[in-house]
PDB file of C-alpha atoms in Angstrom:
ATOM      1  CA  MET A   1      13.739  40.053  12.002  1.00  0.00           C
ATOM      2  CA  THR A   2      15.848  40.017   9.316  1.00  0.00           C
ATOM      3  CA  THR A   3      14.772  36.155   8.085  1.00  0.00           C
ATOM      4  CA  LEU A   4      10.718  37.116   8.183  1.00  0.00           C
ATOM      5  CA  ALA A   5      10.801  40.283   6.274  1.00  0.00           C
ATOM      6  CA  TYR A   6      12.561  38.493   3.790  1.00  0.00           C
ATOM      7  CA  LEU A   7       9.610  35.926   3.735  1.00  0.00           C
ATOM      8  CA  LEU A   8       7.622  38.675   3.591  1.00  0.00           C
ATOM      9  CA  ALA A   9       8.938  40.566   1.140  1.00  0.00           C
ATOM     10  CA  ASP A  10       9.037  37.331  -1.015  1.00  0.00           C
ATOM     11  CA  THR A  11       5.505  36.067  -0.113  1.00  0.00           C
ATOM     12  CA  PRO A  12       5.113  35.723  -4.584  1.00  0.00           C
ATOM     13  CA  ARG A  13       7.686  33.444  -4.610  1.00  0.00           C
ATOM     14  CA  VAL A  14       7.598  32.024  -1.119  1.00  0.00           C
ATOM     15  CA  GLY A  15       4.192  31.513  -0.860  1.00  0.00           C
ATOM     16  CA  PRO A  16       1.698  31.354   1.994  1.00  0.00           C
ATOM     17  CA  LEU A  17       3.325  28.032   3.315  1.00  0.00           C
ATOM     18  CA  VAL A  18       6.910  28.526   4.737  1.00  0.00           C
ATOM     19  CA  THR A  19       8.946  25.841   5.726  1.00  0.00           C
ATOM     20  CA  PRO A  20      12.664  25.015   6.366  1.00  0.00           C
ATOM     21  CA  ARG A  21      13.802  24.769   2.557  1.00  0.00           C
ATOM     22  CA  SER A  22      11.800  28.480   1.067  1.00  0.00           C
ATOM     23  CA  PRO A  23      13.969  30.858  -0.008  1.00  0.00           C
ATOM     24  CA  GLY A  24      15.557  32.606   3.233  1.00  0.00           C
ATOM     25  CA  CYS A  25      14.797  30.196   5.508  1.00  0.00           C
ATOM     26  CA  THR A  26      17.511  28.375   7.057  1.00  0.00           C
ATOM     27  CA  GLY A  27      16.898  25.839   9.750  1.00  0.00           C
ATOM     28  CA  ALA A  28      17.716  27.467  12.538  1.00  0.00           C
ATOM     29  CA  ALA A  29      15.675  30.489  11.551  1.00  0.00           C
ATOM     30  CA  TRP A  30      12.950  28.500  11.081  1.00  0.00           C
ATOM     31  CA  ALA A  31      12.956  27.077  14.737  1.00  0.00           C
ATOM     32  CA  SER A  32      14.111  30.648  15.780  1.00  0.00           C
ATOM     33  CA  LEU A  33      10.710  32.143  13.679  1.00  0.00           C
ATOM     34  CA  LEU A  34       8.335  29.393  15.244  1.00  0.00           C
ATOM     35  CA  ARG A  35       9.431  29.422  18.632  1.00  0.00           C
ATOM     36  CA  ASP A  36       9.002  33.185  18.848  1.00  0.00           C
ATOM     37  CA  GLY A  37       5.450  32.725  16.944  1.00  0.00           C
ATOM     38  CA  TYR A  38       6.441  34.646  14.145  1.00  0.00           C
ATOM     39  CA  LEU A  39       4.916  31.184  12.163  1.00  0.00           C
ATOM     40  CA  VAL A  40       2.619  28.503  13.068  1.00  0.00           C
ATOM     41  CA  GLU A  41       3.260  24.807  11.812  1.00  0.00           C
ATOM     42  CA  VAL A  42       0.174  23.540  10.405  1.00  0.00           C
ATOM     43  CA  ARG A  43       2.154  19.960  10.316  1.00  0.00           C
ATOM     44  CA  ASP A  44       5.444  18.940  10.771  1.00  0.00           C
ATOM     45  CA  GLY A  45       7.943  20.941   8.263  1.00  0.00           C
ATOM     46  CA  TYR A  46       5.451  23.140   7.483  1.00  0.00           C
ATOM     47  CA  ALA A  47       3.997  26.644   8.800  1.00  0.00           C
ATOM     48  CA  LEU A  48       2.108  30.162   8.091  1.00  0.00           C
ATOM     49  CA  VAL A  49       3.392  33.568   8.708  1.00  0.00           C
ATOM     50  CA  ALA A  50       1.425  34.447  12.170  1.00  0.00           C
ATOM     51  CA  GLY A  51      -1.996  36.298  11.215  1.00  0.00           C
ATOM     52  CA  VAL A  52      -2.730  34.166   7.753  1.00  0.00           C
ATOM     53  CA  ALA A  53      -5.654  32.100   8.143  1.00  0.00           C
ATOM     54  CA  GLU A  54      -5.334  28.793   8.463  1.00  0.00           C
ATOM     55  CA  SER A  55      -7.316  26.859   5.429  1.00  0.00           C
ATOM     56  CA  ALA A  56      -7.928  22.743   3.595  1.00  0.00           C
ATOM     57  CA  GLY A  57      -6.580  24.004   0.449  1.00  0.00           C
ATOM     58  CA  LEU A  58      -3.461  24.967   2.426  1.00  0.00           C
ATOM     59  CA  ARG A  59      -3.642  22.030   4.395  1.00  0.00           C
ATOM     60  CA  ALA A  60      -3.682  21.026   1.598  1.00  0.00           C
ATOM     61  CA  CYS A  61      -0.588  22.177  -0.115  1.00  0.00           C
ATOM     62  CA  THR A  62       1.239  20.863   2.098  1.00  0.00           C
ATOM     63  CA  PHE A  63       1.482  17.165   0.067  1.00  0.00           C
ATOM     64  CA  ALA A  64       2.184  18.928  -3.258  1.00  0.00           C
ATOM     65  CA  GLN A  65       6.005  17.483  -3.325  1.00  0.00           C
ATOM     66  CA  GLU A  66       4.421  13.915  -1.828  1.00  0.00           C
ATOM     67  CA  VAL A  67       1.288  12.858  -3.219  1.00  0.00           C
ATOM     68  CA  THR A  68       1.658  13.630  -6.976  1.00  0.00           C
ATOM     69  CA  GLY A  69       1.593  10.788 -10.498  1.00  0.00           C
ATOM     70  CA  GLY A  70      -1.525  10.234  -9.850  1.00  0.00           C
ATOM     71  CA  LEU A  71      -1.810   9.647  -6.419  1.00  0.00           C
ATOM     72  CA  VAL A  72      -4.871   9.793  -3.967  1.00  0.00           C
ATOM     73  CA  LEU A  73      -4.277  11.582  -0.675  1.00  0.00           C
ATOM     74  CA  ALA A  74      -6.690   9.520   2.446  1.00  0.00           C
ATOM     75  CA  ARG A  75      -7.649   8.152   5.010  1.00  0.00           C
ATOM     76  CA  SER A  76      -6.763  10.234   8.626  1.00  0.00           C
ATOM     77  CA  TRP A  77      -4.697  12.244   6.123  1.00  0.00           C
ATOM     78  CA  ALA A  78      -7.147  13.421   4.042  1.00  0.00           C
ATOM     79  CA  ALA A  79      -9.721  13.703   7.058  1.00  0.00           C
ATOM     80  CA  TRP A  80      -7.276  15.926   8.388  1.00  0.00           C
ATOM     81  CA  VAL A  81      -7.394  18.231   5.463  1.00  0.00           C
ATOM     82  CA  HIS A  82     -10.715  18.411   5.042  1.00  0.00           C
ATOM     83  CA  THR A  83     -11.516  18.936   9.226  1.00  0.00           C
ATOM     84  CA  GLY A  84      -8.344  20.549  10.493  1.00  0.00           C
ATOM     85  CA  GLY A  85      -7.287  20.057  14.321  1.00  0.00           C
ATOM     86  CA  PRO A  86      -4.168  18.744  15.210  1.00  0.00           C
ATOM     87  CA  PRO A  87      -2.344  16.995  12.551  1.00  0.00           C
ATOM     88  CA  PRO A  88      -2.365  12.767  12.694  1.00  0.00           C
ATOM     89  CA  ARG A  89       0.615  10.873  13.431  1.00  0.00           C
ATOM     90  CA  GLY A  90       2.177   7.848  11.196  1.00  0.00           C
ATOM     91  CA  ARG A  91       2.708   7.476   7.697  1.00  0.00           C
ATOM     92  CA  THR A  92       1.187   9.388   4.774  1.00  0.00           C
ATOM     93  CA  CYS A  93      -1.724   7.127   3.474  1.00  0.00           C
ATOM     94  CA  VAL A  94      -1.879   7.628  -0.805  1.00  0.00           C
ATOM     95  CA  VAL A  95      -4.087   5.199  -2.656  1.00  0.00           C
ATOM     96  CA  TYR A  96      -3.024   4.082  -6.056  1.00  0.00           C
ATOM     97  CA  ARG A  97      -5.876   2.776  -8.736  1.00  0.00           C
ATOM     98  CA  PRO A  98      -5.379  -0.802 -10.267  1.00  0.00           C
ATOM     99  CA  GLY A  99      -3.386  -1.012 -13.294  1.00  0.00           C
ATOM    100  CA  THR A 100      -1.112   1.647 -12.003  1.00  0.00           C
ATOM    101  CA  SER A 101       2.166   0.775 -10.736  1.00  0.00           C
ATOM    102  CA  ARG A 102       2.727   1.083  -6.428  1.00  0.00           C
ATOM    103  CA  PRO A 103       4.384   3.712  -5.660  1.00  0.00           C
ATOM    104  CA  LYS A 104       8.369   3.560  -4.524  1.00  0.00           C
ATOM    105  CA  ALA A 105       8.465   2.504  -1.125  1.00  0.00           C
ATOM    106  CA  ARG A 106       9.352   5.519   1.371  1.00  0.00           C
ATOM    107  CA  ALA A 107       9.204   5.826   5.062  1.00  0.00           C
ATOM    108  CA  TRP A 108       6.614   7.829   5.408  1.00  0.00           C
ATOM    109  CA  LEU A 109       4.347   7.121   3.003  1.00  0.00           C
ATOM    110  CA  ASP A 110       1.690   4.483   3.471  1.00  0.00           C
ATOM    111  CA  ALA A 111       0.546   3.426  -0.202  1.00  0.00           C
ATOM    112  CA  VAL A 112      -2.886   1.274  -0.645  1.00  0.00           C
ATOM    113  CA  GLN A 113      -4.060  -0.063  -3.680  1.00  0.00           C
ATOM    114  CA  ALA A 114      -7.855   0.646  -4.172  1.00  0.00           C
ATOM    115  CA  PRO A 115     -10.648   1.706  -6.618  1.00  0.00           C
ATOM    116  CA  LEU A 116     -11.754   4.808  -6.905  1.00  0.00           C
ATOM    117  CA  ARG A 117     -14.562   6.357  -8.238  1.00  0.00           C
ATOM    118  CA  PRO A 118     -14.863  10.260 -10.103  1.00  0.00           C
ATOM    119  CA  TRP A 119     -16.903  11.473  -7.379  1.00  0.00           C
ATOM    120  CA  ASP A 120     -14.983   9.868  -4.447  1.00  0.00           C
ATOM    121  CA  VAL A 121     -11.799  12.271  -5.469  1.00  0.00           C
ATOM    122  CA  THR A 122     -11.837  15.844  -5.136  1.00  0.00           C
ATOM    123  CA  GLU A 123      -8.606  18.620  -5.184  1.00  0.00           C
ATOM    124  CA  LEU A 124      -8.042  20.998  -3.061  1.00  0.00           C
ATOM    125  CA  GLY A 125      -4.593  23.097  -3.445  1.00  0.00           C
ATOM    126  CA  GLY A 126      -3.673  20.833  -6.231  1.00  0.00           C
ATOM    127  CA  VAL A 127      -3.459  17.563  -4.374  1.00  0.00           C
ATOM    128  CA  ALA A 128      -5.845  15.423  -4.680  1.00  0.00           C
ATOM    129  CA  LEU A 129      -8.083  13.388  -1.872  1.00  0.00           C
ATOM    130  CA  THR A 130     -10.525  11.353  -1.047  1.00  0.00           C
ATOM    131  CA  THR A 131     -13.965  13.406  -0.364  1.00  0.00           C
ATOM    132  CA  PRO A 132     -15.077  13.713   2.572  1.00  0.00           C
ATOM    133  CA  VAL A 133     -17.834  11.041   2.339  1.00  0.00           C
ATOM    134  CA  ARG A 134     -14.961   8.489   0.467  1.00  0.00           C
ATOM    135  CA  THR A 135     -13.129   9.228   3.684  1.00  0.00           C
ATOM    136  CA  ALA A 136     -15.882   8.463   6.011  1.00  0.00           C
ATOM    137  CA  MET A 137     -16.314   5.397   4.381  1.00  0.00           C
ATOM    138  CA  ASP A 138     -12.610   4.332   4.453  1.00  0.00           C
ATOM    139  CA  LEU A 139     -12.193   5.365   8.108  1.00  0.00           C
ATOM    140  CA  ALA A 140     -14.870   4.012   9.430  1.00  0.00           C
ATOM    141  CA  THR A 141     -14.287   0.397   7.614  1.00  0.00           C
ATOM    142  CA  TRP A 142     -10.187   0.732   7.953  1.00  0.00           C
ATOM    143  CA  SER A 143      -9.057   2.185  11.559  1.00  0.00           C
ATOM    144  CA  THR A 144      -9.855   1.248  15.220  1.00  0.00           C
ATOM    145  CA  GLU A 145     -13.009   1.397  16.933  1.00  0.00           C
ATOM    146  CA  ASP A 146     -11.803   4.450  19.461  1.00  0.00           C
ATOM    147  CA  ASP A 147     -10.358   6.408  16.107  1.00  0.00           C
ATOM    148  CA  ALA A 148     -13.006   5.856  13.588  1.00  0.00           C
ATOM    149  CA  ARG A 149     -15.510   7.214  16.160  1.00  0.00           C
ATOM    150  CA  ARG A 150     -13.473  10.284  17.068  1.00  0.00           C
ATOM    151  CA  ALA A 151     -12.576  11.194  12.739  1.00  0.00           C
ATOM    152  CA  LEU A 152     -16.188   9.898  12.082  1.00  0.00           C
ATOM    153  CA  LEU A 153     -17.566  12.760  14.690  1.00  0.00           C
ATOM    154  CA  ARG A 154     -15.064  15.502  13.311  1.00  0.00           C
ATOM    155  CA  LEU A 155     -15.944  14.728   9.974  1.00  0.00           C
ATOM    156  CA  ALA A 156     -19.462  15.709  10.960  1.00  0.00           C
ATOM    157  CA  ALA A 157     -18.599  18.646  12.603  1.00  0.00           C
ATOM    158  CA  ALA A 158     -16.663  19.640   9.638  1.00  0.00           C
ATOM    159  CA  GLY A 159     -20.327  19.406   7.788  1.00  0.00           C
ATOM    160  CA  THR A 160     -19.296  16.025   5.940  1.00  0.00           C
ATOM    161  CA  ASP A 161     -22.984  14.179   5.448  1.00  0.00           C
ATOM    162  CA  LEU A 162     -22.950  10.810   7.210  1.00  0.00           C
ATOM    163  CA  GLY A 163     -25.953  10.234   5.348  1.00  0.00           C
ATOM    164  CA  GLU A 164     -24.274  10.270   2.448  1.00  0.00           C
ATOM    165  CA  ALA A 165     -21.475   7.994   3.440  1.00  0.00           C
ATOM    166  CA  ALA A 166     -23.651   5.565   5.023  1.00  0.00           C
ATOM    167  CA  LEU A 167     -26.095   5.688   1.913  1.00  0.00           C
ATOM    168  CA  GLN A 168     -22.658   5.130  -0.456  1.00  0.00           C
ATOM    169  CA  LEU A 169     -21.303   2.106   1.677  1.00  0.00           C
ATOM    170  CA  ASP A 170     -24.496   0.676   1.066  1.00  0.00           C
ATOM    171  CA  ARG A 171     -24.522   1.177  -2.938  1.00  0.00           C
ATOM    172  CA  THR A 172     -20.954  -0.096  -2.928  1.00  0.00           C
ATOM    173  CA  ALA A 173     -21.152  -3.922  -3.744  1.00  0.00           C
ATOM    174  CA  GLY A 174     -18.282  -5.925  -2.445  1.00  0.00           C
ATOM    175  CA  TRP A 175     -16.986  -3.507   0.337  1.00  0.00           C
ATOM    176  CA  ARG A 176     -15.026  -5.303   2.905  1.00  0.00           C
ATOM    177  CA  GLY A 177     -15.850  -4.994   6.481  1.00  0.00           C
ATOM    178  CA  SER A 178     -19.023  -3.101   4.822  1.00  0.00           C
ATOM    179  CA  ALA A 179     -21.432  -4.379   8.149  1.00  0.00           C
ATOM    180  CA  VAL A 180     -18.814  -2.460  10.791  1.00  0.00           C
ATOM    181  CA  ALA A 181     -18.246   0.305   8.781  1.00  0.00           C
ATOM    182  CA  ARG A 182     -21.929   0.886   8.282  1.00  0.00           C
ATOM    183  CA  ARG A 183     -22.435   0.993  12.413  1.00  0.00           C
ATOM    184  CA  ARG A 184     -19.520   2.596  13.181  1.00  0.00           C
ATOM    185  CA  ILE A 185     -21.273   5.566  10.442  1.00  0.00           C
ATOM    186  CA  ASP A 186     -24.439   5.155  12.539  1.00  0.00           C
ATOM    187  CA  GLU A 187     -23.453   5.301  15.778  1.00  0.00           C
ATOM    188  CA  ALA A 188     -21.452   8.613  14.706  1.00  0.00           C
ATOM    189  CA  ARG A 189     -24.315   9.729  13.034  1.00  0.00           C
ATOM    190  CA  ARG A 190     -26.666   8.835  16.469  1.00  0.00           C
ATOM    191  CA  ALA A 191     -23.451  10.583  18.499  1.00  0.00           C
ATOM    192  CA  ALA A 192     -23.746  13.903  16.214  1.00  0.00           C
ATOM    193  CA  GLY A 193     -27.421  14.020  16.610  1.00  0.00           C
ATOM    194  CA  THR A 194     -27.485  14.513  12.757  1.00  0.00           C
ATOM    195  CA  GLN A 195     -31.312  13.585  11.134  1.00  0.00           C
ATOM    196  CA  ALA A 196     -32.041   9.928  10.652  1.00  0.00           C
ATOM    197  CA  TRP A 197     -31.767   7.893   7.406  1.00  0.00           C
ATOM    198  CA  THR A 198     -33.502   5.469   6.436  1.00  0.00           C
ATOM    199  CA  THR A 199     -31.820   3.022   3.525  1.00  0.00           C
ATOM    200  CA  GLY A 200     -34.366   2.684   0.526  1.00  0.00           C
ATOM    201  CA  SER A 201     -34.662   0.005  -1.659  1.00  0.00           C
ATOM    202  CA  ALA A 202     -31.854   1.248  -4.198  1.00  0.00           C
ATOM    203  CA  ALA A 203     -28.732  -0.314  -2.988  1.00  0.00           C
ATOM    204  CA  PHE A 204     -26.718  -1.652  -5.388  1.00  0.00           C
ATOM    205  CA  GLU A 205     -27.837   1.146  -7.877  1.00  0.00           C
ATOM    206  CA  PRO A 206     -25.647   3.120  -9.570  1.00  0.00           C
ATOM    207  CA  VAL A 207     -24.802   6.514  -8.177  1.00  0.00           C
ATOM    208  CA  MET A 208     -25.647   9.009 -10.270  1.00  0.00           C
ATOM    209  CA  ARG A 209     -23.664  12.489  -9.798  1.00  0.00           C
TER     210      ARG A 209
END
């Protein structure tokens, strides 16, 4: 197929991710390549050439044009980057820090203002997003009961330390909804069979990194 051959030959310019806007790709070719299995969709509008291994870094790269200018990818979409699986539905949640400008309103964007500590943010594929631990804290707080449980179990299965999430929650003074979030994290830890963790007497002390 000419379009596929072009994309494969021009990988340095096209990159590992393919979109309908990639050089040499058209809307019709995009649909055909997906239908015939030459491309595997990562999320709506982004795909990998069949056989290319999906990774957290490549999933993050799909937000390179959306999450810019100091914004941080968060909540369900950050969890998806960390864990993979079916992409969530709904708008892309990003955090902007206090003292910075709220991003321009867009139909696909859900912008929330929240403080972020240095250790709450990581970078993958050139995109800033909340760490797995901070993502667990956010989802335990802001998701529905069922969504929080599913997301926390996926994060735990991907290696997220939910005990650390509980610890960070206890050490963060003024965290809105902390009691509910802590219960959800504890329930997810038990369901995931993680090692029991007991809160010490160091609540609210500065977290050293």
